[in-house]
Tab-separated table of C-alpha atoms in Angstrom:
chain	number	residue	atom	x	y	z
A	1	UNK	CA	-29.934	0.309	1.509
A	2	UNK	CA	-26.872	-1.322	3.043
A	3	UNK	CA	-24.749	-3.981	1.408
A	4	UNK	CA	-21.734	-5.971	2.523
A	5	UNK	CA	-19.090	-3.413	3.382
A	6	UNK	CA	-21.528	-1.345	5.410
A	7	UNK	CA	-22.023	1.758	3.252
A	8	UNK	CA	-24.924	3.271	1.419
A	9	UNK	CA	-24.454	3.188	-2.341
A	10	UNK	CA	-25.421	6.876	-2.510
A	11	UNK	CA	-22.751	8.062	-0.049
A	12	UNK	CA	-19.110	8.988	-0.593
A	13	UNK	CA	-16.381	6.362	-0.619
A	14	UNK	CA	-16.245	5.108	2.946
A	15	UNK	CA	-13.212	5.004	5.217
A	16	UNK	CA	-13.664	1.242	5.308
A	17	UNK	CA	-13.245	1.069	1.528
A	18	UNK	CA	-10.096	3.185	1.733
A	19	UNK	CA	-8.727	0.703	4.253
A	20	UNK	CA	-9.402	-2.125	1.802
A	21	UNK	CA	-7.486	-0.159	-0.841
A	22	UNK	CA	-4.597	0.132	1.638
A	23	UNK	CA	-4.737	-3.628	2.233
A	24	UNK	CA	-4.551	-4.188	-1.525
A	25	UNK	CA	-1.470	-1.957	-1.728
A	26	UNK	CA	0.229	-3.800	1.144
A	27	UNK	CA	-0.615	-7.145	-0.456
A	28	UNK	CA	0.992	-6.047	-3.737
A	29	UNK	CA	4.127	-4.682	-2.048
A	30	UNK	CA	4.566	-7.903	-0.091
A	31	UNK	CA	4.069	-9.991	-3.211
A	32	UNK	CA	6.633	-8.173	-5.349
A	33	UNK	CA	9.470	-7.768	-2.850
A	34	UNK	CA	10.480	-11.361	-3.568
A	35	UNK	CA	8.688	-12.407	-6.774
A	36	UNK	CA	11.099	-10.904	-9.379
A	37	UNK	CA	14.128	-12.452	-7.642
A	38	UNK	CA	12.643	-15.701	-6.351
A	39	UNK	CA	13.668	-18.055	-9.173
A	40	UNK	CA	17.258	-16.783	-9.252
A	41	UNK	CA	17.645	-16.983	-5.464
A	42	UNK	CA	16.203	-20.500	-5.193
A	43	UNK	CA	18.235	-21.849	-8.116
A	44	UNK	CA	21.557	-20.093	-7.483
A	45	UNK	CA	21.816	-18.913	-3.880
A	46	UNK	CA	19.994	-21.868	-2.318
A	47	UNK	CA	21.356	-24.285	-4.928
A	48	UNK	CA	18.110	-26.111	-5.756
A	49	UNK	CA	18.412	-25.529	-9.511
A	50	UNK	CA	16.351	-23.651	-12.060
A	51	UNK	CA	13.993	-26.588	-12.738
A	52	UNK	CA	12.926	-26.760	-9.080
A	53	UNK	CA	12.526	-22.971	-8.950
A	54	UNK	CA	10.309	-23.123	-12.028
A	55	UNK	CA	8.249	-25.886	-10.424
A	56	UNK	CA	7.641	-23.704	-7.367
A	57	UNK	CA	6.415	-20.827	-9.515
A	58	UNK	CA	4.146	-23.213	-11.436
A	59	UNK	CA	2.723	-24.622	-8.188
A	60	UNK	CA	1.969	-21.129	-6.899
A	61	UNK	CA	0.262	-20.010	-10.108
A	62	UNK	CA	-1.761	-23.218	-10.531
A	63	UNK	CA	-2.975	-23.123	-6.918
A	64	UNK	CA	-3.714	-19.393	-7.070
A	65	UNK	CA	-5.681	-19.511	-10.303
A	66	UNK	CA	-7.172	-22.963	-9.835
A	67	UNK	CA	-8.616	-22.162	-6.415
A	68	UNK	CA	-9.773	-18.645	-7.273
A	69	UNK	CA	-13.310	-19.872	-7.991
A	70	UNK	CA	-13.355	-21.601	-4.602
A	71	UNK	CA	-12.017	-18.457	-2.943
A	72	UNK	CA	-14.689	-16.349	-4.606
A	73	UNK	CA	-17.420	-18.828	-3.698
A	74	UNK	CA	-16.266	-18.829	-0.071
A	75	UNK	CA	-16.640	-15.037	-0.021
A	76	UNK	CA	-20.274	-15.604	-1.051
A	77	UNK	CA	-20.753	-18.159	1.734
A	78	UNK	CA	-19.029	-16.294	4.560
A	79	UNK	CA	-18.217	-12.645	5.363
A	80	UNK	CA	-15.846	-11.517	2.630
A	81	UNK	CA	-13.505	-9.644	4.957
A	82	UNK	CA	-12.921	-12.852	6.941
A	83	UNK	CA	-12.074	-14.800	3.783
A	84	UNK	CA	-9.720	-12.025	2.653
A	85	UNK	CA	-8.055	-11.938	6.083
A	86	UNK	CA	-7.525	-15.686	5.899
A	87	UNK	CA	-5.816	-15.184	2.545
A	88	UNK	CA	-3.488	-12.550	3.999
A	89	UNK	CA	-2.714	-14.816	6.966
A	90	UNK	CA	-1.840	-17.664	4.572
A	91	UNK	CA	0.571	-15.357	2.728
A	92	UNK	CA	2.105	-14.225	6.029
A	93	UNK	CA	2.713	-17.814	7.167
A	94	UNK	CA	4.151	-18.781	3.771
A	95	UNK	CA	6.956	-16.216	4.117
A	96	UNK	CA	7.621	-17.086	7.750
A	97	UNK	CA	8.313	-20.636	6.555
A	98	UNK	CA	10.930	-19.297	4.136
A	99	UNK	CA	12.514	-17.117	6.805
A	100	UNK	CA	12.874	-19.959	9.295
A	101	UNK	CA	14.151	-22.799	7.132
A	102	UNK	CA	14.100	-22.735	3.296
A	103	UNK	CA	14.234	-26.471	2.555
A	104	UNK	CA	12.616	-28.236	-0.401
A	105	UNK	CA	9.603	-29.176	1.730
A	106	UNK	CA	9.101	-25.696	3.183
A	107	UNK	CA	9.576	-24.111	-0.246
A	108	UNK	CA	6.815	-26.287	-1.731
A	109	UNK	CA	4.522	-25.688	1.255
A	110	UNK	CA	5.233	-21.959	1.031
A	111	UNK	CA	4.357	-21.944	-2.686
A	112	UNK	CA	1.037	-23.684	-1.962
A	113	UNK	CA	0.155	-21.270	0.860
A	114	UNK	CA	1.204	-18.353	-1.330
A	115	UNK	CA	-1.230	-19.430	-4.043
A	116	UNK	CA	-4.020	-20.127	-1.550
A	117	UNK	CA	-3.553	-16.649	-0.081
A	118	UNK	CA	-4.060	-14.957	-3.440
A	119	UNK	CA	-7.021	-17.184	-4.323
A	120	UNK	CA	-8.794	-16.151	-1.112
A	121	UNK	CA	-7.752	-12.495	-1.089
A	122	UNK	CA	-8.380	-11.054	-4.539
A	123	UNK	CA	-11.995	-12.174	-5.261
A	124	UNK	CA	-13.012	-11.225	-1.715
A	125	UNK	CA	-11.484	-7.746	-1.821
A	126	UNK	CA	-12.946	-7.022	-5.246
A	127	UNK	CA	-16.352	-7.892	-3.821
A	128	UNK	CA	-15.785	-5.782	-0.695
A	129	UNK	CA	-14.653	-2.785	-2.728
A	130	UNK	CA	-17.003	-2.864	-5.704
A	131	UNK	CA	-20.331	-4.247	-4.490
A	132	UNK	CA	-21.227	-1.373	-2.099
A	133	UNK	CA	-21.085	1.056	-5.053
A	134	UNK	CA	-22.856	-1.047	-7.656
A	135	UNK	CA	-25.666	1.516	-7.967
A	136	UNK	CA	-23.387	4.560	-7.996
A	137	UNK	CA	-21.385	4.740	-11.226
A	138	UNK	CA	-19.115	7.585	-10.122
A	139	UNK	CA	-18.041	5.904	-6.893
A	140	UNK	CA	-17.772	2.473	-8.517
A	141	UNK	CA	-15.428	3.888	-11.154
A	142	UNK	CA	-13.421	5.578	-8.419
A	143	UNK	CA	-12.851	2.460	-6.294
A	144	UNK	CA	-11.993	0.371	-9.372
A	145	UNK	CA	-9.344	2.939	-10.308
A	146	UNK	CA	-8.012	3.150	-6.753
A	147	UNK	CA	-7.695	-0.625	-6.479
A	148	UNK	CA	-5.815	-0.809	-9.763
A	149	UNK	CA	-3.534	2.079	-8.786
A	150	UNK	CA	-2.766	0.471	-5.431
A	151	UNK	CA	-1.870	-2.814	-7.131
A	152	UNK	CA	0.370	-1.167	-9.715
A	153	UNK	CA	2.049	1.133	-7.189
A	154	UNK	CA	2.773	-1.830	-4.938
A	155	UNK	CA	4.086	-3.760	-7.924
A	156	UNK	CA	6.486	-0.897	-8.693
A	157	UNK	CA	7.683	-0.370	-5.102
A	158	UNK	CA	8.076	-4.030	-4.117
A	159	UNK	CA	11.009	-4.892	-6.432
A	160	UNK	CA	12.905	-1.781	-5.285
A	161	UNK	CA	12.719	-2.985	-1.677
A	162	UNK	CA	13.555	-6.521	-2.775
A	163	UNK	CA	16.658	-5.445	-4.676
A	164	UNK	CA	18.043	-3.986	-1.431
A	165	UNK	CA	17.303	-7.018	0.736
A	166	UNK	CA	17.169	-10.297	-1.167
A	167	UNK	CA	20.787	-10.965	-2.152
A	168	UNK	CA	22.324	-10.435	1.305
A	169	UNK	CA	19.420	-10.712	3.721
A	170	UNK	CA	16.917	-13.271	2.412
A	171	UNK	CA	15.572	-14.220	5.859
A	172	UNK	CA	15.217	-10.567	6.828
A	173	UNK	CA	13.345	-9.905	3.576
A	174	UNK	CA	10.930	-12.770	4.289
A	175	UNK	CA	10.342	-11.493	7.824
A	176	UNK	CA	9.740	-7.989	6.444
A	177	UNK	CA	7.186	-9.388	3.979
A	178	UNK	CA	5.461	-11.328	6.769
A	179	UNK	CA	5.357	-8.118	8.827
A	180	UNK	CA	3.726	-6.266	5.921
A	181	UNK	CA	1.028	-8.941	5.714
A	182	UNK	CA	0.586	-8.841	9.489
A	183	UNK	CA	-0.017	-5.085	9.202
A	184	UNK	CA	-2.603	-5.814	6.519
A	185	UNK	CA	-4.409	-8.191	8.888
A	186	UNK	CA	-4.513	-5.410	11.487
A	187	UNK	CA	-6.005	-3.034	8.911
A	188	UNK	CA	-8.618	-5.658	8.021
A	189	UNK	CA	-9.559	-6.011	11.680
A	190	UNK	CA	-9.993	-2.241	11.862
A	191	UNK	CA	-12.107	-2.256	8.702
A	192	UNK	CA	-14.305	-5.137	9.821
A	193	UNK	CA	-17.718	-4.890	8.178
A	194	UNK	CA	-20.102	-4.515	11.097
A	195	UNK	CA	-23.180	-5.036	8.906
A	196	UNK	CA	-22.127	-8.343	7.333
A	197	UNK	CA	-24.428	-10.582	9.323
A	198	UNK	CA	-27.618	-8.598	8.757
A	199	UNK	CA	-26.924	-7.125	5.328
A	200	UNK	CA	-25.310	-9.862	3.258
A	201	UNK	CA	-27.440	-11.421	0.509
A	202	UNK	CA	-28.624	-14.959	1.180
A	203	UNK	CA	-25.692	-17.184	0.103
A	204	UNK	CA	-26.005	-19.947	-2.455
A	205	UNK	CA	-24.701	-23.422	-1.564
A	206	UNK	CA	-21.205	-24.113	-2.913
A	207	UNK	CA	-21.527	-26.457	-5.913
A	208	UNK	CA	-21.002	-26.756	-9.656
A	209	UNK	CA	-24.586	-25.567	-10.127
A	210	UNK	CA	-23.722	-22.417	-8.174
A	211	UNK	CA	-20.977	-21.596	-10.664
A	212	UNK	CA	-23.344	-22.291	-13.565
A	213	UNK	CA	-25.954	-20.000	-12.049
A	214	UNK	CA	-23.342	-17.273	-11.489
A	215	UNK	CA	-22.317	-17.248	-15.153
A	216	UNK	CA	-25.292	-15.638	-16.861
A	217	UNK	CA	-25.148	-14.668	-20.531
A	218	UNK	CA	-24.143	-11.137	-19.532
A	219	UNK	CA	-21.384	-12.409	-17.252
A	220	UNK	CA	-20.216	-14.797	-19.963
A	221	UNK	CA	-19.888	-11.881	-22.371
A	222	UNK	CA	-17.600	-10.051	-19.931
A	223	UNK	CA	-15.578	-13.220	-19.283
A	224	UNK	CA	-14.982	-13.471	-23.036
A	225	UNK	CA	-13.580	-9.943	-22.927
A	226	UNK	CA	-11.407	-10.964	-19.967
A	227	UNK	CA	-10.052	-13.939	-21.918
A	228	UNK	CA	-9.235	-11.822	-24.984
A	229	UNK	CA	-7.667	-9.096	-22.842
A	230	UNK	CA	-5.381	-11.458	-20.920
A	231	UNK	CA	-4.493	-13.420	-24.073
A	232	UNK	CA	-3.171	-10.192	-25.623
A	233	UNK	CA	-1.770	-8.788	-22.363
A	234	UNK	CA	0.397	-11.913	-22.007
A	235	UNK	CA	2.721	-10.456	-24.650
A	236	UNK	CA	3.949	-7.916	-22.101
A	237	UNK	CA	5.106	-10.596	-19.668
A	238	UNK	CA	6.342	-13.301	-22.042
A	239	UNK	CA	7.355	-12.715	-25.676
A	240	UNK	CA	7.789	-8.949	-25.627
A	241	UNK	CA	10.604	-8.971	-23.013
A	242	UNK	CA	12.379	-11.705	-25.007
A	243	UNK	CA	12.014	-9.662	-28.209
A	244	UNK	CA	13.287	-6.497	-26.524
A	245	UNK	CA	16.291	-8.221	-24.937
A	246	UNK	CA	17.294	-9.896	-28.209
A	247	UNK	CA	16.731	-6.797	-30.332
A	248	UNK	CA	17.909	-4.074	-27.948
A	249	UNK	CA	19.231	-4.797	-24.431
A	250	UNK	CA	18.338	-5.874	-20.905
A	251	UNK	CA	18.233	-2.200	-19.902
A	252	UNK	CA	15.544	-1.623	-22.514
A	253	UNK	CA	13.477	-4.414	-20.916
A	254	UNK	CA	13.679	-2.563	-17.594
A	255	UNK	CA	12.772	0.700	-19.344
A	256	UNK	CA	9.775	-0.986	-20.975
A	257	UNK	CA	8.361	-2.160	-17.638
A	258	UNK	CA	9.054	1.219	-16.021
A	259	UNK	CA	7.155	2.988	-18.810
A	260	UNK	CA	4.267	0.544	-18.427
A	261	UNK	CA	4.124	1.058	-14.645
A	262	UNK	CA	4.295	4.859	-14.862
A	263	UNK	CA	1.618	5.080	-17.572
A	264	UNK	CA	-0.743	2.765	-15.693
A	265	UNK	CA	-0.244	4.613	-12.398
A	266	UNK	CA	-0.410	8.157	-13.803
A	267	UNK	CA	-3.134	7.747	-16.436
A	268	UNK	CA	-5.360	5.183	-14.702
A	269	UNK	CA	-7.992	7.691	-13.603
A	270	UNK	CA	-8.022	9.690	-16.847
A	271	UNK	CA	-8.330	6.640	-19.128
A	272	UNK	CA	-11.067	5.142	-16.942
A	273	UNK	CA	-13.083	8.380	-17.136
A	274	UNK	CA	-12.886	8.308	-20.932
A	275	UNK	CA	-14.731	4.951	-20.889
A	276	UNK	CA	-13.173	3.902	-24.189
A	277	UNK	CA	-15.475	1.840	-26.390
A	278	UNK	CA	-14.738	-1.429	-28.155
A	279	UNK	CA	-13.651	0.340	-31.333
A	280	UNK	CA	-11.078	2.491	-29.549
A	281	UNK	CA	-9.709	-0.506	-27.643
A	282	UNK	CA	-9.307	-2.538	-30.828
A	283	UNK	CA	-7.733	0.404	-32.646
A	284	UNK	CA	-5.164	0.685	-29.849
A	285	UNK	CA	-4.124	-2.914	-30.540
A	286	UNK	CA	-3.685	-2.121	-34.239
A	287	UNK	CA	-1.364	0.735	-33.251
A	288	UNK	CA	0.548	-1.442	-30.758
A	289	UNK	CA	1.317	-4.290	-33.148
A	290	UNK	CA	2.011	-1.828	-35.952
A	291	UNK	CA	4.652	-0.118	-33.811
A	292	UNK	CA	6.145	-3.453	-32.710
A	293	UNK	CA	6.388	-4.556	-36.334
A	294	UNK	CA	8.014	-1.231	-37.196
A	295	UNK	CA	10.506	-1.612	-34.323
A	296	UNK	CA	11.447	-5.125	-35.473
A	297	UNK	CA	11.937	-4.020	-39.085
A	298	UNK	CA	14.096	-0.938	-38.450
A	299	UNK	CA	16.077	-2.219	-35.439
A	300	UNK	CA	19.097	-3.113	-37.583
A	301	UNK	CA	19.534	0.511	-38.585
A	302	UNK	CA	20.752	1.358	-35.062
A	303	UNK	CA	18.622	4.478	-35.061
A	304	UNK	CA	16.566	6.016	-32.299
A	305	UNK	CA	13.439	5.274	-34.315
A	306	UNK	CA	13.320	1.620	-33.244
A	307	UNK	CA	13.415	2.144	-29.442
A	308	UNK	CA	11.111	5.144	-29.847
A	309	UNK	CA	8.588	2.997	-31.740
A	310	UNK	CA	8.911	0.282	-29.087
A	311	UNK	CA	8.344	2.583	-26.121
A	312	UNK	CA	5.468	4.362	-27.860
A	313	UNK	CA	3.956	0.932	-28.472
A	314	UNK	CA	4.303	0.157	-24.752
A	315	UNK	CA	2.532	3.433	-23.904
A	316	UNK	CA	-0.408	2.581	-26.183
A	317	UNK	CA	-0.395	-0.994	-24.856
A	318	UNK	CA	-0.644	0.413	-21.318
A	319	UNK	CA	-3.696	2.448	-22.352
A	320	UNK	CA	-5.229	-0.764	-23.717
A	321	UNK	CA	-4.431	-2.502	-20.412
A	322	UNK	CA	-6.097	0.244	-18.366
A	323	UNK	CA	-9.208	0.401	-20.556
A	324	UNK	CA	-9.771	-3.363	-20.635
A	325	UNK	CA	-9.098	-4.094	-16.970
A	326	UNK	CA	-11.407	-1.243	-15.939
A	327	UNK	CA	-14.121	-2.414	-18.330
A	328	UNK	CA	-13.957	-5.993	-16.996
A	329	UNK	CA	-14.230	-4.976	-13.323
A	330	UNK	CA	-16.957	-2.407	-13.989
A	331	UNK	CA	-19.133	-4.672	-16.127
A	332	UNK	CA	-18.709	-7.738	-13.900
A	333	UNK	CA	-19.857	-5.701	-10.910
A	334	UNK	CA	-22.876	-4.409	-12.818
A	335	UNK	CA	-24.102	-7.699	-14.309
A	336	UNK	CA	-23.334	-10.191	-11.522
A	337	UNK	CA	-25.856	-11.345	-8.942
A	338	UNK	CA	-24.989	-9.792	-5.568
A	339	UNK	CA	-25.133	-13.159	-3.807
A	340	UNK	CA	-22.757	-14.699	-6.386
A	341	UNK	CA	-20.406	-11.797	-7.122
A	342	UNK	CA	-17.455	-13.418	-5.341
A	343	UNK	CA	-17.872	-16.535	-7.461
A	344	UNK	CA	-17.990	-14.378	-10.598
A	345	UNK	CA	-14.758	-12.578	-9.682
A	346	UNK	CA	-13.168	-15.944	-8.958
A	347	UNK	CA	-14.247	-17.196	-12.385
A	348	UNK	CA	-12.643	-14.112	-13.947
A	349	UNK	CA	-9.325	-15.002	-12.295
A	350	UNK	CA	-9.580	-18.598	-13.518
A	351	UNK	CA	-10.340	-17.408	-17.057
A	352	UNK	CA	-7.285	-15.151	-16.875
A	353	UNK	CA	-5.094	-18.129	-15.949
A	354	UNK	CA	-6.461	-20.175	-18.849
A	355	UNK	CA	-5.830	-17.285	-21.243
A	356	UNK	CA	-2.239	-16.893	-20.003
A	357	UNK	CA	-1.449	-20.583	-20.429
A	358	UNK	CA	-3.002	-20.787	-23.889
A	359	UNK	CA	-1.444	-17.519	-25.072
A	360	UNK	CA	2.045	-18.504	-23.961
A	361	UNK	CA	1.794	-21.869	-25.714
A	362	UNK	CA	0.365	-20.414	-28.941
A	363	UNK	CA	2.748	-17.459	-29.044
A	364	UNK	CA	5.804	-19.643	-28.464
A	365	UNK	CA	4.742	-21.880	-31.344
A	366	UNK	CA	4.097	-18.869	-33.597
A	367	UNK	CA	7.442	-17.333	-32.660
A	368	UNK	CA	9.305	-20.565	-33.478
A	369	UNK	CA	7.476	-20.775	-36.803
A	370	UNK	CA	7.375	-17.128	-37.896
A	371	UNK	CA	9.965	-15.138	-35.974
A	372	UNK	CA	9.205	-11.854	-34.235
A	373	UNK	CA	8.634	-9.585	-37.246
A	374	UNK	CA	6.136	-11.943	-38.892
A	375	UNK	CA	4.504	-12.646	-35.524
A	376	UNK	CA	3.829	-8.939	-34.947
A	377	UNK	CA	2.658	-8.615	-38.568
A	378	UNK	CA	0.219	-11.513	-38.069
A	379	UNK	CA	-1.292	-9.940	-34.957
A	380	UNK	CA	-1.415	-6.597	-36.767
A	381	UNK	CA	-3.462	-8.192	-39.551
A	382	UNK	CA	-5.839	-9.998	-37.190
A	383	UNK	CA	-6.400	-6.903	-35.014
A	384	UNK	CA	-6.922	-4.716	-38.090
A	385	UNK	CA	-9.612	-7.059	-39.413
A	386	UNK	CA	-11.257	-7.207	-35.979
A	387	UNK	CA	-11.263	-3.411	-35.766
A	388	UNK	CA	-12.779	-2.997	-39.236
A	389	UNK	CA	-15.487	-5.564	-38.484
A	390	UNK	CA	-16.265	-3.905	-35.140
A	391	UNK	CA	-16.328	-0.420	-36.638
A	392	UNK	CA	-18.705	-1.442	-39.425
A	393	UNK	CA	-21.056	-3.565	-37.328
A	394	UNK	CA	-20.914	-1.805	-33.959
A	395	UNK	CA	-22.903	1.377	-33.469
A	396	UNK	CA	-20.715	2.154	-30.470
A	397	UNK	CA	-18.073	4.562	-31.743
A	398	UNK	CA	-14.894	5.674	-30.032
């Protein structure tokens, strides 16, 4: 049996799939060359101010997440590799605009194209990578791990390149990013799925009813896990860096993200093979918030115990991140209808955006009300109760 992507589910991982993994890596590198420095460059170097820079980031995120369902649905309507290529081309053009003339208009247009590119690319590539191996657990687990590793490796390498280029050579950096995306388009052309036309499932018409049909009870259950995962993961990108900078130093923030990146890259395959159950995942959260609470309580002692507790918490948090992200991708692939899988992956991205927005708002309010120590203690209590309930009621052990 052949599926979109042109491989038999009983065969080894195809060369075509490896090329899609390479495209994912290139996409991540291109994204993160500029992203960590974008707000500072726009506000300070270009002189547009921090408020305008923040608006650009908001536009990009809203477009990316808001259109992800549309991007996924388009990959169900048309060959997925073509939709993904269109997303890469949109990203390429967005950075060429910045290289030629970074005005307010081109910055806004670039932000929109940037978001559109991600919305088209990610659901399509997930479908291209995962769907051919839906009936082969070993290979499905392998491509999920490889995709995640390529994303995280690109995320780690991109800022290093950006730090060497952005401050003095912004236009050159944008051209370099556009060249990376152009290379990705070439790889996509080489990996073109020759069996798309005769092997793709019959597409469903794009409509609200299509989305409703895509979200079965099984899919909804996985989307709930996605929401909970991203709600808790948001700590790593929002409140936790603020806590670390206030309690320790900016260098410790950098160390925290380096530890997270290294753990995710190095342990991705091993953690995925363990297939941690719900109880183990919830227990990891109890450990994380317990260590964060400990770090906040003993930080005034100026001992090594506080940073050690923090970094150990980040390690356990990274294990939680690996286990949950793998579980979401694996289960969504298994339970989604083949003809609607792109729509399902797009819905997962939209749910992630909603979880991020809600988590940031709730956590900011809790921080203002409780302070960091009590905030971590509150999450520790909630996660402990959730773990006890799961352990008692769930036959699935660790």
